[in-house]
mmCIF file of C-alpha atoms in Angstrom:
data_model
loop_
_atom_site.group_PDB
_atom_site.id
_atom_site.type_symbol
_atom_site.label_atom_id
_atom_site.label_comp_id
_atom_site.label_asym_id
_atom_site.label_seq_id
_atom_site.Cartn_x
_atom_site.Cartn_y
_atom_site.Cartn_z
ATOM 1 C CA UNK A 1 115.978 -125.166 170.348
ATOM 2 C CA UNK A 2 112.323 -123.485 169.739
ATOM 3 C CA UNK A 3 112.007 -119.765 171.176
ATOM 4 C CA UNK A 4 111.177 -119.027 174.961
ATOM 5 C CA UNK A 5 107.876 -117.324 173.483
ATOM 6 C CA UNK A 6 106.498 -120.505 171.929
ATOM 7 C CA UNK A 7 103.410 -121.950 173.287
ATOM 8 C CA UNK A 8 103.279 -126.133 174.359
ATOM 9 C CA UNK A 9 101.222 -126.607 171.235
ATOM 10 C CA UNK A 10 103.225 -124.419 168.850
ATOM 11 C CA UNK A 11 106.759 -126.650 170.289
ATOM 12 C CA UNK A 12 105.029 -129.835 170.186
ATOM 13 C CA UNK A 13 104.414 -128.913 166.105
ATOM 14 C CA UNK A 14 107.665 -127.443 165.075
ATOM 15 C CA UNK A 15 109.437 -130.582 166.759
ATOM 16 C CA UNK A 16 106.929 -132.973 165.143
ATOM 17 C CA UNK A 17 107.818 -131.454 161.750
ATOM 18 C CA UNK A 18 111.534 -131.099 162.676
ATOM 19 C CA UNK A 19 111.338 -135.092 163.231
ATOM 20 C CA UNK A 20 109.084 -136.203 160.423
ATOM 21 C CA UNK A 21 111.673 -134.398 158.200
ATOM 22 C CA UNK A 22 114.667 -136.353 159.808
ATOM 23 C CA UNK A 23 113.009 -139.322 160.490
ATOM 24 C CA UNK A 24 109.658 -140.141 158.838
ATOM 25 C CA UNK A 25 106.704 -141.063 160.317
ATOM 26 C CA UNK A 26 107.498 -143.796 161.779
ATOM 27 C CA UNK A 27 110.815 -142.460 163.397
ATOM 28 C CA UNK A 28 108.946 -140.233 164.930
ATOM 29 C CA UNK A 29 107.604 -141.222 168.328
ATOM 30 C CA UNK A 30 105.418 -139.960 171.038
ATOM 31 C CA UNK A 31 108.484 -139.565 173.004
ATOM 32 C CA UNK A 32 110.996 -138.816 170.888
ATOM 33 C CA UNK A 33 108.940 -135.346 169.999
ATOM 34 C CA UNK A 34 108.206 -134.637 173.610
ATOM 35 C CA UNK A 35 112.224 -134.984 174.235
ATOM 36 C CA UNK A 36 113.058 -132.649 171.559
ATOM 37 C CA UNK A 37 109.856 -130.216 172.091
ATOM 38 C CA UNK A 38 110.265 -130.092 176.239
ATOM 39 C CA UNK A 39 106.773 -131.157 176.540
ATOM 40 C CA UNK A 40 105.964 -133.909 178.978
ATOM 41 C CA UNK A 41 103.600 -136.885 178.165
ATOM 42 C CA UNK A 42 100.462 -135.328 179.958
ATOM 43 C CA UNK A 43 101.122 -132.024 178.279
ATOM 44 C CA UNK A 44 101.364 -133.703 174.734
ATOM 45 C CA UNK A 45 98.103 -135.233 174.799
ATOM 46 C CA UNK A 46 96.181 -131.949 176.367
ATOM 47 C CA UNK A 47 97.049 -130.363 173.258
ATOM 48 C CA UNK A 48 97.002 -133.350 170.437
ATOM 49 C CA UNK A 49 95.235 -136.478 171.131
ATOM 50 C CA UNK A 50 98.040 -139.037 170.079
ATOM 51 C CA UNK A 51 100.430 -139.207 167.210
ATOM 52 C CA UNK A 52 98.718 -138.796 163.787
ATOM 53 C CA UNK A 53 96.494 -136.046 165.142
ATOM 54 C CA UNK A 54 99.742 -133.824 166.082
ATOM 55 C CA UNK A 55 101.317 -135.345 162.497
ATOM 56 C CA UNK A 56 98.764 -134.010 160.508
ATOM 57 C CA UNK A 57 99.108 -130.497 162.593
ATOM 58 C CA UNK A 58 102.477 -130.790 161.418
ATOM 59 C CA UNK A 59 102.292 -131.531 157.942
ATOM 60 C CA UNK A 60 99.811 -128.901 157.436
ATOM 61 C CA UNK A 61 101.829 -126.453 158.391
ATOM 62 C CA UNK A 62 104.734 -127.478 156.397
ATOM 63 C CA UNK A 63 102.305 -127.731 153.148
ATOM 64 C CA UNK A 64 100.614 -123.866 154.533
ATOM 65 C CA UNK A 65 104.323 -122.806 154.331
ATOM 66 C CA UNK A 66 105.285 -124.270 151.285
ATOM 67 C CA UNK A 67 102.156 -122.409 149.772
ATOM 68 C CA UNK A 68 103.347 -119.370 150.857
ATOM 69 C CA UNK A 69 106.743 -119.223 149.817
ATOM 70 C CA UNK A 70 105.590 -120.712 146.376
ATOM 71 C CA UNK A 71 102.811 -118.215 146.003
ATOM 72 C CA UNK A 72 104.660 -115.066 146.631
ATOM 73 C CA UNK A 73 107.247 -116.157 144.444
ATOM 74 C CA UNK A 74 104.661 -117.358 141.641
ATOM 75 C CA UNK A 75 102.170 -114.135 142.614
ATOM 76 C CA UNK A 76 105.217 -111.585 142.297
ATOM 77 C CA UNK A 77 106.259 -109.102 139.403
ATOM 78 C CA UNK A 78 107.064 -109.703 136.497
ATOM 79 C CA UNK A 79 106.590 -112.295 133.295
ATOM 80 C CA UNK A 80 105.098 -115.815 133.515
ATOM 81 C CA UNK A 81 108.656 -116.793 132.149
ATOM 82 C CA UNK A 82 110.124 -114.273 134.992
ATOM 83 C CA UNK A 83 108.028 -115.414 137.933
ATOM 84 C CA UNK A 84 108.454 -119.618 136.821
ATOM 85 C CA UNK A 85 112.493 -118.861 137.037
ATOM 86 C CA UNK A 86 111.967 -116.834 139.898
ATOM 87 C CA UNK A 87 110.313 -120.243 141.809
ATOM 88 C CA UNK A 88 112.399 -122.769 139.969
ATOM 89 C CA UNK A 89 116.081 -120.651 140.928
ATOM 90 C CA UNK A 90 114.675 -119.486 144.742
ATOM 91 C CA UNK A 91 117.180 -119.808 147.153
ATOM 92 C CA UNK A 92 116.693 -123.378 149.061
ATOM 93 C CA UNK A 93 118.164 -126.089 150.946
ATOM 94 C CA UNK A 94 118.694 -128.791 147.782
ATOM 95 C CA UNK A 95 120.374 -131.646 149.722
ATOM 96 C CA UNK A 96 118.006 -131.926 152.056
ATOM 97 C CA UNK A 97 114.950 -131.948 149.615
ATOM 98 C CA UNK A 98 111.169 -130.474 149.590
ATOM 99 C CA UNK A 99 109.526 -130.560 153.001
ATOM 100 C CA UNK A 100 106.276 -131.608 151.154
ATOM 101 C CA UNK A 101 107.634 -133.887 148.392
ATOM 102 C CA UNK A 102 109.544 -135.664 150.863
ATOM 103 C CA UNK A 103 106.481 -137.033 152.720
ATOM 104 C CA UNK A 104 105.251 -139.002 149.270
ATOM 105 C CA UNK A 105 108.403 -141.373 150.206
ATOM 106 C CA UNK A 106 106.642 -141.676 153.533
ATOM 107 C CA UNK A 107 104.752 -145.238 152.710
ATOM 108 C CA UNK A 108 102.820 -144.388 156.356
ATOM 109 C CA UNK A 109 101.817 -140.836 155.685
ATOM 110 C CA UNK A 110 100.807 -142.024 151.916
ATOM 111 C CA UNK A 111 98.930 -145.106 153.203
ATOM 112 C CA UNK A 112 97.211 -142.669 155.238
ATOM 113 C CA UNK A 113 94.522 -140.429 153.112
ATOM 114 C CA UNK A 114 94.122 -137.640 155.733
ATOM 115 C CA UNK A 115 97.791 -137.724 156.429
ATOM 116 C CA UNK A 116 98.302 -137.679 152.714
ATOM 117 C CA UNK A 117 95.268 -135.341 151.852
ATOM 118 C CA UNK A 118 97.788 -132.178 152.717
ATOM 119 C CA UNK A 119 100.792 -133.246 150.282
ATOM 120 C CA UNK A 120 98.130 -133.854 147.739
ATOM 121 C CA UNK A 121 96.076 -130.838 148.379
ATOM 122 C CA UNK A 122 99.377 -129.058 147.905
ATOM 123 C CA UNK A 123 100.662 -130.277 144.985
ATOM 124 C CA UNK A 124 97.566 -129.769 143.559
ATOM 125 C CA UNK A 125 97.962 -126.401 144.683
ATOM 126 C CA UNK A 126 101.194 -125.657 142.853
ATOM 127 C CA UNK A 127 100.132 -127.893 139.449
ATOM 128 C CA UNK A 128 97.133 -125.630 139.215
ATOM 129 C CA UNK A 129 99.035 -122.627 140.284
ATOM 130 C CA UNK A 130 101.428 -123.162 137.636
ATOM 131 C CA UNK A 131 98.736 -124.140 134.963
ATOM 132 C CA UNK A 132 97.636 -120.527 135.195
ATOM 133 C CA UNK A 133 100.324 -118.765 134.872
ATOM 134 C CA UNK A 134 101.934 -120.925 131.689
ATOM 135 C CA UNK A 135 98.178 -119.939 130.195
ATOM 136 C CA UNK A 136 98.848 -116.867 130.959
ATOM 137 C CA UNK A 137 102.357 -116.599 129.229
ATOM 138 C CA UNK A 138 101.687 -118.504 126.367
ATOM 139 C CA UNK A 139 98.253 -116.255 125.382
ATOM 140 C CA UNK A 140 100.230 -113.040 126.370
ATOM 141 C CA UNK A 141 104.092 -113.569 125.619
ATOM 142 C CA UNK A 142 106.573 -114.561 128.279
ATOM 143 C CA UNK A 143 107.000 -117.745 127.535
ATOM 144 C CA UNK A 144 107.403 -119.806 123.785
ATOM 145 C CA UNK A 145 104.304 -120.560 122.503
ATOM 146 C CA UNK A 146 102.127 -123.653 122.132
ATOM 147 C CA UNK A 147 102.849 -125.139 125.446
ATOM 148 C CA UNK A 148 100.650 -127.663 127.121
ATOM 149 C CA UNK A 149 99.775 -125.236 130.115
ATOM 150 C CA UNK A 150 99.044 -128.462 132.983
ATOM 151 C CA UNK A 151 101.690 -130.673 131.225
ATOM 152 C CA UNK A 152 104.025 -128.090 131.321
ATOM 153 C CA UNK A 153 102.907 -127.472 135.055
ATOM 154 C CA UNK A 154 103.721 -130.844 136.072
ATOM 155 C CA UNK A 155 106.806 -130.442 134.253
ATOM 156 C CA UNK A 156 107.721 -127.840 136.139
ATOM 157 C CA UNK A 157 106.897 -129.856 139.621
ATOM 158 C CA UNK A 158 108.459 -133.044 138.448
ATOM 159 C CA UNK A 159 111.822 -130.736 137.972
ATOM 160 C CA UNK A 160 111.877 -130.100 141.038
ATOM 161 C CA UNK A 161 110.969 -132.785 142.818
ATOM 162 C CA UNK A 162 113.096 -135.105 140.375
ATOM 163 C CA UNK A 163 116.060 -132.485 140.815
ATOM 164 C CA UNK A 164 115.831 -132.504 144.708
ATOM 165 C CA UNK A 165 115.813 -136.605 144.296
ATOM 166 C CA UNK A 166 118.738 -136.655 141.944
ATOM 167 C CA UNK A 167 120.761 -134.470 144.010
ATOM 168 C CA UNK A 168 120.256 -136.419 147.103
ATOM 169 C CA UNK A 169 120.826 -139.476 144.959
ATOM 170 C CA UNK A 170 124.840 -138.045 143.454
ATOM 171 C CA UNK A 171 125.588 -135.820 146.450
ATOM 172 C CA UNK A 172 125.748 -132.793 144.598
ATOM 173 C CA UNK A 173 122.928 -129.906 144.466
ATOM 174 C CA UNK A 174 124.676 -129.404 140.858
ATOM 175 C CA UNK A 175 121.900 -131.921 139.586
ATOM 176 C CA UNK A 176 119.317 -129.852 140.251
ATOM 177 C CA UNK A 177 120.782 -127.052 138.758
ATOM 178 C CA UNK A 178 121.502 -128.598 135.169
ATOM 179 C CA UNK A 179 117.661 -129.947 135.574
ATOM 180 C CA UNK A 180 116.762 -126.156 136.342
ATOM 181 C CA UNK A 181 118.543 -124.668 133.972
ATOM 182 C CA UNK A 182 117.654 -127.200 131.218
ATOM 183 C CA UNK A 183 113.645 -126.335 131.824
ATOM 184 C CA UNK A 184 114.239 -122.788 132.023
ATOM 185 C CA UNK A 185 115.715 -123.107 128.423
ATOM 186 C CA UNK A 186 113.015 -125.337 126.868
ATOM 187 C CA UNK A 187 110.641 -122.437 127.776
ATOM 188 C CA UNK A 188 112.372 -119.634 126.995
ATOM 189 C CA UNK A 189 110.121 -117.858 124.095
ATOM 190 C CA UNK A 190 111.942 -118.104 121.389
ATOM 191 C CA UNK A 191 113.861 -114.630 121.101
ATOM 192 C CA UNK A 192 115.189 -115.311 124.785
ATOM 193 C CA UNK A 193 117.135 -118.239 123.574
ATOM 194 C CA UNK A 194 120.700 -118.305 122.803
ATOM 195 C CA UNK A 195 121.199 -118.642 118.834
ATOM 196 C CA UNK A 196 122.619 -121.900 117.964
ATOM 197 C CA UNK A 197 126.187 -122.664 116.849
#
């Protein structure tokens, strides 16, 4: 499953992450992740010293990549309206939900503060993000004026994370895409919106 060219360590993480997306954290066990990484028990515990060390290796990385896809969406060309759209219609796996958001339904990782400390640390990451660049459209154009920049931020997160729920929830990614397309019109400035009937 992993490539040839990827060290014990780097195998060990990817099928930690693999399982804490599939199973939670506490599906996933010692041996289940040596199984699916081809690692035996002695190699495992070289490299990690038990379970929630090689967890938390594993959620940070999903919450590093998470950053970066967000950023360079979020950092790219274009208008804060442009760039918010840009993140909010990316191309992404809908039914199976947010790598990151997922692990706040984890009531293990969550109990946990460093397991948690990642997921937080990212959010953050993204609310703050976001916070600048609705600022940043509302003083400059782009987006319609007199938006709350952070409670428009978390608006934006809660979309998402509320859409990827909801979709789970009806079996149909077409609930994210109404919740989408119903923020994207809320903060359309208003010359971008289509007149009324």
């Amino acid at each position: 499953m992993y490539s040839v060219g990827m060290s014990t360590p780097e195998r060990l993480i990817s099928a930690t992450r693999d399982l804490l997306w599939e199973r939670g954290y506490v599906g996933t066990s010692p041996r289940a992740i040596q199984q699916l990484a081809g690692a035996g028990q002695g190699s495992m515990y070289h490299h990690f010293r038990g379970k929630p060390e090689l967890a938390l290796a594993a959620i940070r990385r999903t919450a590093d990549e998470m950053r970066g896809t967000a950023g360079r969406v979020l950092d790219g060309p274009g208008t804060a309206y442009e760039r918010i759209a840009a993140y909010l219609l990316r191309e992404r796996d809908v039914m199976k939900g947010c790598p990151v958001g997922r692990l706040t339904m984890d009531p293990e990782v969550m109990a946990d503060g460093t397991l948690r400390a990642p997921v937080d640390e990212t959010l953050g990451w993204l609310r703050d993000r976001l916070t600048e660049i609705v600022r940043e459209g509302t003083a400059g154009g782009g987006l319609r004026p007199g938006l709350d920049p952070s409670g428009t931020a978390a608006a934006v997160v809660a979309t998402v994370q509320g859409g990827y729920v909801i979709a789970r929830a009806t079996g149909s990614p077409a609930a994210f895409d109404a919740a989408v397309g119903g923020l994207l019109a809320l903060l359309a400035p208003d010359d971008d919106r289509a007149p009324e009937a």
